[in-house]
Amino acid sequence: MIYTAIFKRLFDLFFALLFLLLLSPLLILISVAIKIASGNAPIFYGHQRLGKNGVIFTCWKFRTMIPKAQEKLQDILQNDPTLAQEFNQTQKLKRDPRIIPGIGHFLRRSSMDELPQFFNVLKGQMSIIGPRPITPSELNHYGEHQALFLSVLPGITGLWQTSGRNNLSYQSRVNLDIYYIRHRSLWLDLNIVLKTLITIIKGSGY
């Protein structure tokens, strides 16, 4: 498809450069706020995700959790069966006790923790719009659609983020990712960008 091969990359570069330019003062303020809230801990958090063609890359976010959050997660899941069940179903916790009070909750709620991913877009590792970046262990959820999922770049935002992400089952997220890959177009991408901005303004992230 001409759009996905050429114009989508131009679309990505245009919006990534535009948002980084416009939001650069905000990026600095967020970095300072994280530093004040968490001392010597890193400002950014890099996690390994599956990219196009199965290539592993480091997906960047503003750090919103306490240091050693992964070790803390294991303790939480072992000691709370209800939270363990929630995490097994959705791979996330709605009321995650590891989130930094104040700035961490704000960044999650506004989805601003994902702003550093614009640098992933510039490097060609991600797209502005696409399926969710997932861990290698999550690929099995895509069943017979694994090859289709890996045929495109993962996105900063997409259909699942603008379709009630907090209330969707994991399978619903998978279905939305597959739908997007099969029906992607310039107009669908523009529609998702608009809905994403509305979601950020409403503060319905997480």
mmCIF file of C-alpha atoms in Angstrom:
data_model
loop_
_atom_site.group_PDB
_atom_site.id
_atom_site.type_symbol
_atom_site.label_atom_id
_atom_site.label_comp_id
_atom_site.label_asym_id
_atom_site.label_seq_id
_atom_site.Cartn_x
_atom_site.Cartn_y
_atom_site.Cartn_z
ATOM 1 C CA MET A 1 0.000 0.000 0.000
ATOM 2 C CA ILE A 2 1.396 3.409 -0.986
ATOM 3 C CA TYR A 3 0.112 5.076 2.190
ATOM 4 C CA THR A 4 1.811 2.700 4.591
ATOM 5 C CA ALA A 5 5.063 2.613 2.654
ATOM 6 C CA ILE A 6 5.624 6.303 1.949
ATOM 7 C CA PHE A 7 3.036 8.742 3.229
ATOM 8 C CA LYS A 8 2.686 7.092 6.613
ATOM 9 C CA ARG A 9 6.411 7.609 7.270
ATOM 10 C CA LEU A 10 6.095 11.254 6.222
ATOM 11 C CA PHE A 11 3.015 11.507 8.453
ATOM 12 C CA ASP A 12 5.043 10.107 11.363
ATOM 13 C CA LEU A 13 8.015 12.407 10.841
ATOM 14 C CA PHE A 14 5.823 15.489 10.472
ATOM 15 C CA PHE A 15 3.819 14.907 13.647
ATOM 16 C CA ALA A 16 6.791 13.703 15.701
ATOM 17 C CA LEU A 17 8.863 16.784 14.863
ATOM 18 C CA LEU A 18 5.867 19.092 15.292
ATOM 19 C CA PHE A 19 4.910 17.742 18.716
ATOM 20 C CA LEU A 20 8.506 17.650 19.976
ATOM 21 C CA LEU A 21 8.972 21.266 18.916
ATOM 22 C CA LEU A 22 5.713 22.482 20.430
ATOM 23 C CA LEU A 23 6.009 20.431 23.603
ATOM 24 C CA SER A 24 9.708 20.932 24.349
ATOM 25 C CA PRO A 25 9.024 23.328 27.286
ATOM 26 C CA LEU A 26 6.568 20.794 28.720
ATOM 27 C CA LEU A 27 9.098 17.971 28.363
ATOM 28 C CA ILE A 28 11.581 20.001 30.397
ATOM 29 C CA LEU A 29 9.007 20.771 33.109
ATOM 30 C CA ILE A 30 8.006 17.112 33.376
ATOM 31 C CA SER A 31 11.647 16.063 33.644
ATOM 32 C CA VAL A 32 12.231 18.542 36.472
ATOM 33 C CA ALA A 33 9.069 17.413 38.285
ATOM 34 C CA ILE A 34 10.099 13.751 38.115
ATOM 35 C CA LYS A 35 13.566 14.611 39.381
ATOM 36 C CA ILE A 36 12.141 16.551 42.321
ATOM 37 C CA ALA A 37 9.698 13.748 43.177
ATOM 38 C CA SER A 38 12.157 10.861 42.963
ATOM 39 C CA GLY A 39 15.646 12.210 43.594
ATOM 40 C CA ASN A 40 18.456 10.325 41.874
ATOM 41 C CA ALA A 41 16.225 7.818 40.073
ATOM 42 C CA PRO A 42 16.268 8.034 36.238
ATOM 43 C CA ILE A 43 13.834 10.391 34.515
ATOM 44 C CA PHE A 44 13.156 7.961 31.679
ATOM 45 C CA TYR A 45 12.188 4.306 31.715
ATOM 46 C CA GLY A 46 13.077 2.025 28.823
ATOM 47 C CA HIS A 47 11.258 -1.266 28.372
ATOM 48 C CA GLN A 48 11.812 -3.952 25.756
ATOM 49 C CA ARG A 49 9.056 -4.306 23.162
ATOM 50 C CA LEU A 50 8.460 -6.191 19.921
ATOM 51 C CA GLY A 51 8.814 -4.066 16.823
ATOM 52 C CA LYS A 52 8.182 -4.653 13.144
ATOM 53 C CA ASN A 53 9.378 -8.064 11.931
ATOM 54 C CA GLY A 54 9.883 -9.167 15.536
ATOM 55 C CA VAL A 55 12.833 -6.845 16.176
ATOM 56 C CA ILE A 56 13.243 -6.031 19.881
ATOM 57 C CA PHE A 57 13.653 -2.328 20.674
ATOM 58 C CA THR A 58 13.731 -0.090 23.739
ATOM 59 C CA CYS A 59 10.441 1.788 24.070
ATOM 60 C CA TRP A 60 10.869 4.971 26.129
ATOM 61 C CA LYS A 61 8.540 6.588 28.644
ATOM 62 C CA PHE A 62 8.774 9.140 31.385
ATOM 63 C CA ARG A 63 9.270 7.144 34.555
ATOM 64 C CA THR A 64 6.069 7.125 36.607
ATOM 65 C CA MET A 65 6.901 4.336 39.052
ATOM 66 C CA ILE A 66 9.136 3.940 42.053
ATOM 67 C CA PRO A 67 12.619 2.423 41.590
ATOM 68 C CA LYS A 68 12.723 -1.388 41.367
ATOM 69 C CA ALA A 69 9.067 -1.416 40.344
ATOM 70 C CA GLN A 70 9.323 -4.861 38.730
ATOM 71 C CA GLU A 71 10.546 -6.471 41.955
ATOM 72 C CA LYS A 72 7.790 -4.672 43.851
ATOM 73 C CA LEU A 73 5.208 -6.011 41.385
ATOM 74 C CA GLN A 74 6.142 -9.601 42.185
ATOM 75 C CA ASP A 75 5.619 -8.948 45.901
ATOM 76 C CA ILE A 76 2.254 -7.293 45.238
ATOM 77 C CA LEU A 77 0.969 -10.131 43.059
ATOM 78 C CA GLN A 78 2.115 -12.802 45.508
ATOM 79 C CA ASN A 79 0.394 -11.107 48.443
ATOM 80 C CA ASP A 80 -2.860 -10.013 46.777
ATOM 81 C CA PRO A 81 -4.771 -12.658 44.752
ATOM 82 C CA THR A 82 -7.276 -10.074 43.489
ATOM 83 C CA LEU A 83 -4.562 -7.891 41.996
ATOM 84 C CA ALA A 84 -2.824 -10.983 40.632
ATOM 85 C CA GLN A 85 -6.004 -11.972 38.791
ATOM 86 C CA GLU A 86 -6.420 -8.432 37.416
ATOM 87 C CA PHE A 87 -2.832 -8.373 36.157
ATOM 88 C CA ASN A 88 -3.115 -11.816 34.543
ATOM 89 C CA GLN A 89 -6.190 -10.667 32.627
ATOM 90 C CA THR A 90 -5.027 -7.222 31.496
ATOM 91 C CA GLN A 91 -1.237 -7.106 32.077
ATOM 92 C CA LYS A 92 -1.756 -3.917 34.132
ATOM 93 C CA LEU A 93 -3.224 -2.644 37.415
ATOM 94 C CA LYS A 94 -5.790 0.165 37.456
ATOM 95 C CA ARG A 95 -4.736 1.274 40.953
ATOM 96 C CA ASP A 96 -1.059 0.429 40.804
ATOM 97 C CA PRO A 97 0.589 1.167 44.189
ATOM 98 C CA ARG A 98 3.976 1.524 42.494
ATOM 99 C CA ILE A 99 3.058 4.789 40.763
ATOM 100 C CA ILE A 100 4.836 7.892 42.077
ATOM 101 C CA PRO A 101 2.292 10.060 43.964
ATOM 102 C CA GLY A 102 1.376 13.307 42.237
ATOM 103 C CA ILE A 103 3.419 13.564 39.052
ATOM 104 C CA GLY A 104 3.245 9.834 38.310
ATOM 105 C CA HIS A 105 -0.549 9.721 38.476
ATOM 106 C CA PHE A 106 -0.831 12.921 36.430
ATOM 107 C CA LEU A 107 1.390 11.591 33.662
ATOM 108 C CA ARG A 108 -0.498 8.296 33.529
ATOM 109 C CA ARG A 109 -3.918 9.931 33.553
ATOM 110 C CA SER A 110 -2.965 12.389 30.806
ATOM 111 C CA SER A 111 -0.932 9.795 28.833
ATOM 112 C CA MET A 112 1.972 12.253 28.847
ATOM 113 C CA ASP A 113 4.276 9.542 30.151
ATOM 114 C CA GLU A 114 4.437 8.316 26.548
ATOM 115 C CA LEU A 115 5.757 11.570 25.051
ATOM 116 C CA PRO A 116 9.376 10.276 24.842
ATOM 117 C CA GLN A 117 8.147 7.711 22.318
ATOM 118 C CA PHE A 118 8.254 10.467 19.698
ATOM 119 C CA PHE A 119 12.005 9.805 19.689
ATOM 120 C CA ASN A 120 11.245 6.140 18.917
ATOM 121 C CA VAL A 121 9.196 7.406 15.966
ATOM 122 C CA LEU A 122 12.072 9.535 14.672
ATOM 123 C CA LYS A 123 14.343 6.478 14.837
ATOM 124 C CA GLY A 124 11.869 4.467 12.766
ATOM 125 C CA GLN A 125 11.102 2.018 15.592
ATOM 126 C CA MET A 126 7.509 3.151 16.109
ATOM 127 C CA SER A 127 4.722 4.957 14.302
ATOM 128 C CA ILE A 128 2.449 7.709 15.632
ATOM 129 C CA ILE A 129 -0.545 5.426 15.040
ATOM 130 C CA GLY A 130 -0.386 1.651 15.216
ATOM 131 C CA PRO A 131 -1.039 -1.438 17.308
ATOM 132 C CA ARG A 132 0.145 -1.466 20.912
ATOM 133 C CA PRO A 133 3.841 -2.140 21.528
ATOM 134 C CA ILE A 134 3.868 -5.464 23.372
ATOM 135 C CA THR A 135 6.358 -7.674 25.171
ATOM 136 C CA PRO A 136 7.507 -10.913 23.505
ATOM 137 C CA SER A 137 5.465 -12.918 26.025
ATOM 138 C CA GLU A 138 2.249 -11.185 24.910
ATOM 139 C CA LEU A 139 2.570 -12.241 21.268
ATOM 140 C CA ASN A 140 0.798 -15.540 21.923
ATOM 141 C CA HIS A 141 -2.427 -13.599 22.541
ATOM 142 C CA TYR A 142 -2.492 -12.773 18.818
ATOM 143 C CA GLY A 143 -2.801 -16.426 17.796
ATOM 144 C CA GLU A 144 -3.030 -16.872 14.034
ATOM 145 C CA HIS A 145 -2.582 -13.112 13.568
ATOM 146 C CA GLN A 146 0.987 -12.977 14.923
ATOM 147 C CA ALA A 147 2.594 -12.505 11.502
ATOM 148 C CA LEU A 148 0.084 -9.775 10.627
ATOM 149 C CA PHE A 149 0.789 -7.980 13.912
ATOM 150 C CA LEU A 150 4.539 -8.066 13.289
ATOM 151 C CA SER A 151 4.160 -6.727 9.741
ATOM 152 C CA VAL A 152 3.727 -3.114 10.918
ATOM 153 C CA LEU A 153 5.344 -0.703 13.351
ATOM 154 C CA PRO A 154 3.758 -0.427 16.800
ATOM 155 C CA GLY A 155 2.235 2.963 17.592
ATOM 156 C CA ILE A 156 2.231 5.576 20.334
ATOM 157 C CA THR A 157 -1.541 5.604 20.111
ATOM 158 C CA GLY A 158 -4.186 3.607 18.277
ATOM 159 C CA LEU A 159 -7.727 2.325 18.304
ATOM 160 C CA TRP A 160 -7.543 0.631 21.691
ATOM 161 C CA GLN A 161 -6.223 3.767 23.419
ATOM 162 C CA THR A 162 -9.175 5.779 22.109
ATOM 163 C CA SER A 163 -11.830 3.095 22.650
ATOM 164 C CA GLY A 164 -12.024 2.916 26.432
ATOM 165 C CA ARG A 165 -8.652 1.309 27.099
ATOM 166 C CA ASN A 166 -9.286 0.984 30.843
ATOM 167 C CA ASN A 167 -12.445 -1.032 30.336
ATOM 168 C CA LEU A 168 -11.367 -3.338 27.523
ATOM 169 C CA SER A 169 -10.513 -6.989 27.879
ATOM 170 C CA TYR A 170 -7.157 -8.086 26.505
ATOM 171 C CA GLN A 171 -8.875 -9.898 23.632
ATOM 172 C CA SER A 172 -10.765 -6.715 22.734
ATOM 173 C CA ARG A 173 -7.455 -4.876 22.512
ATOM 174 C CA VAL A 174 -6.089 -7.595 20.233
ATOM 175 C CA ASN A 175 -9.168 -7.358 18.006
ATOM 176 C CA LEU A 176 -8.797 -3.580 17.704
ATOM 177 C CA ASP A 177 -5.120 -3.929 16.784
ATOM 178 C CA ILE A 178 -5.946 -6.429 14.049
ATOM 179 C CA TYR A 179 -8.798 -4.256 12.763
ATOM 180 C CA TYR A 180 -6.465 -1.258 12.518
ATOM 181 C CA ILE A 181 -3.774 -3.159 10.628
ATOM 182 C CA ARG A 182 -6.306 -4.398 8.078
ATOM 183 C CA HIS A 183 -8.065 -1.039 7.597
ATOM 184 C CA ARG A 184 -5.309 1.534 8.166
ATOM 185 C CA SER A 185 -5.536 4.671 6.071
ATOM 186 C CA LEU A 186 -4.681 8.357 6.272
ATOM 187 C CA TRP A 187 -8.233 9.218 7.291
ATOM 188 C CA LEU A 188 -8.313 6.584 10.014
ATOM 189 C CA ASP A 189 -4.982 7.865 11.362
ATOM 190 C CA LEU A 190 -6.216 11.467 11.422
ATOM 191 C CA ASN A 191 -9.369 10.342 13.219
ATOM 192 C CA ILE A 192 -7.304 8.512 15.842
ATOM 193 C CA VAL A 193 -5.042 11.557 16.352
ATOM 194 C CA LEU A 194 -8.119 13.706 16.997
ATOM 195 C CA LYS A 195 -9.621 11.183 19.410
ATOM 196 C CA THR A 196 -6.279 10.860 21.197
ATOM 197 C CA LEU A 197 -6.133 14.619 21.786
ATOM 198 C CA ILE A 198 -9.665 14.485 23.207
ATOM 199 C CA THR A 199 -8.674 11.583 25.476
ATOM 200 C CA ILE A 200 -5.662 13.542 26.765
ATOM 201 C CA ILE A 201 -7.769 16.658 27.421
ATOM 202 C CA LYS A 202 -10.351 14.577 29.299
ATOM 203 C CA GLY A 203 -7.576 12.909 31.299
ATOM 204 C CA SER A 204 -8.877 9.406 30.679
ATOM 205 C CA GLY A 205 -5.510 7.678 30.305
ATOM 206 C CA TYR A 206 -4.026 4.782 32.300
#
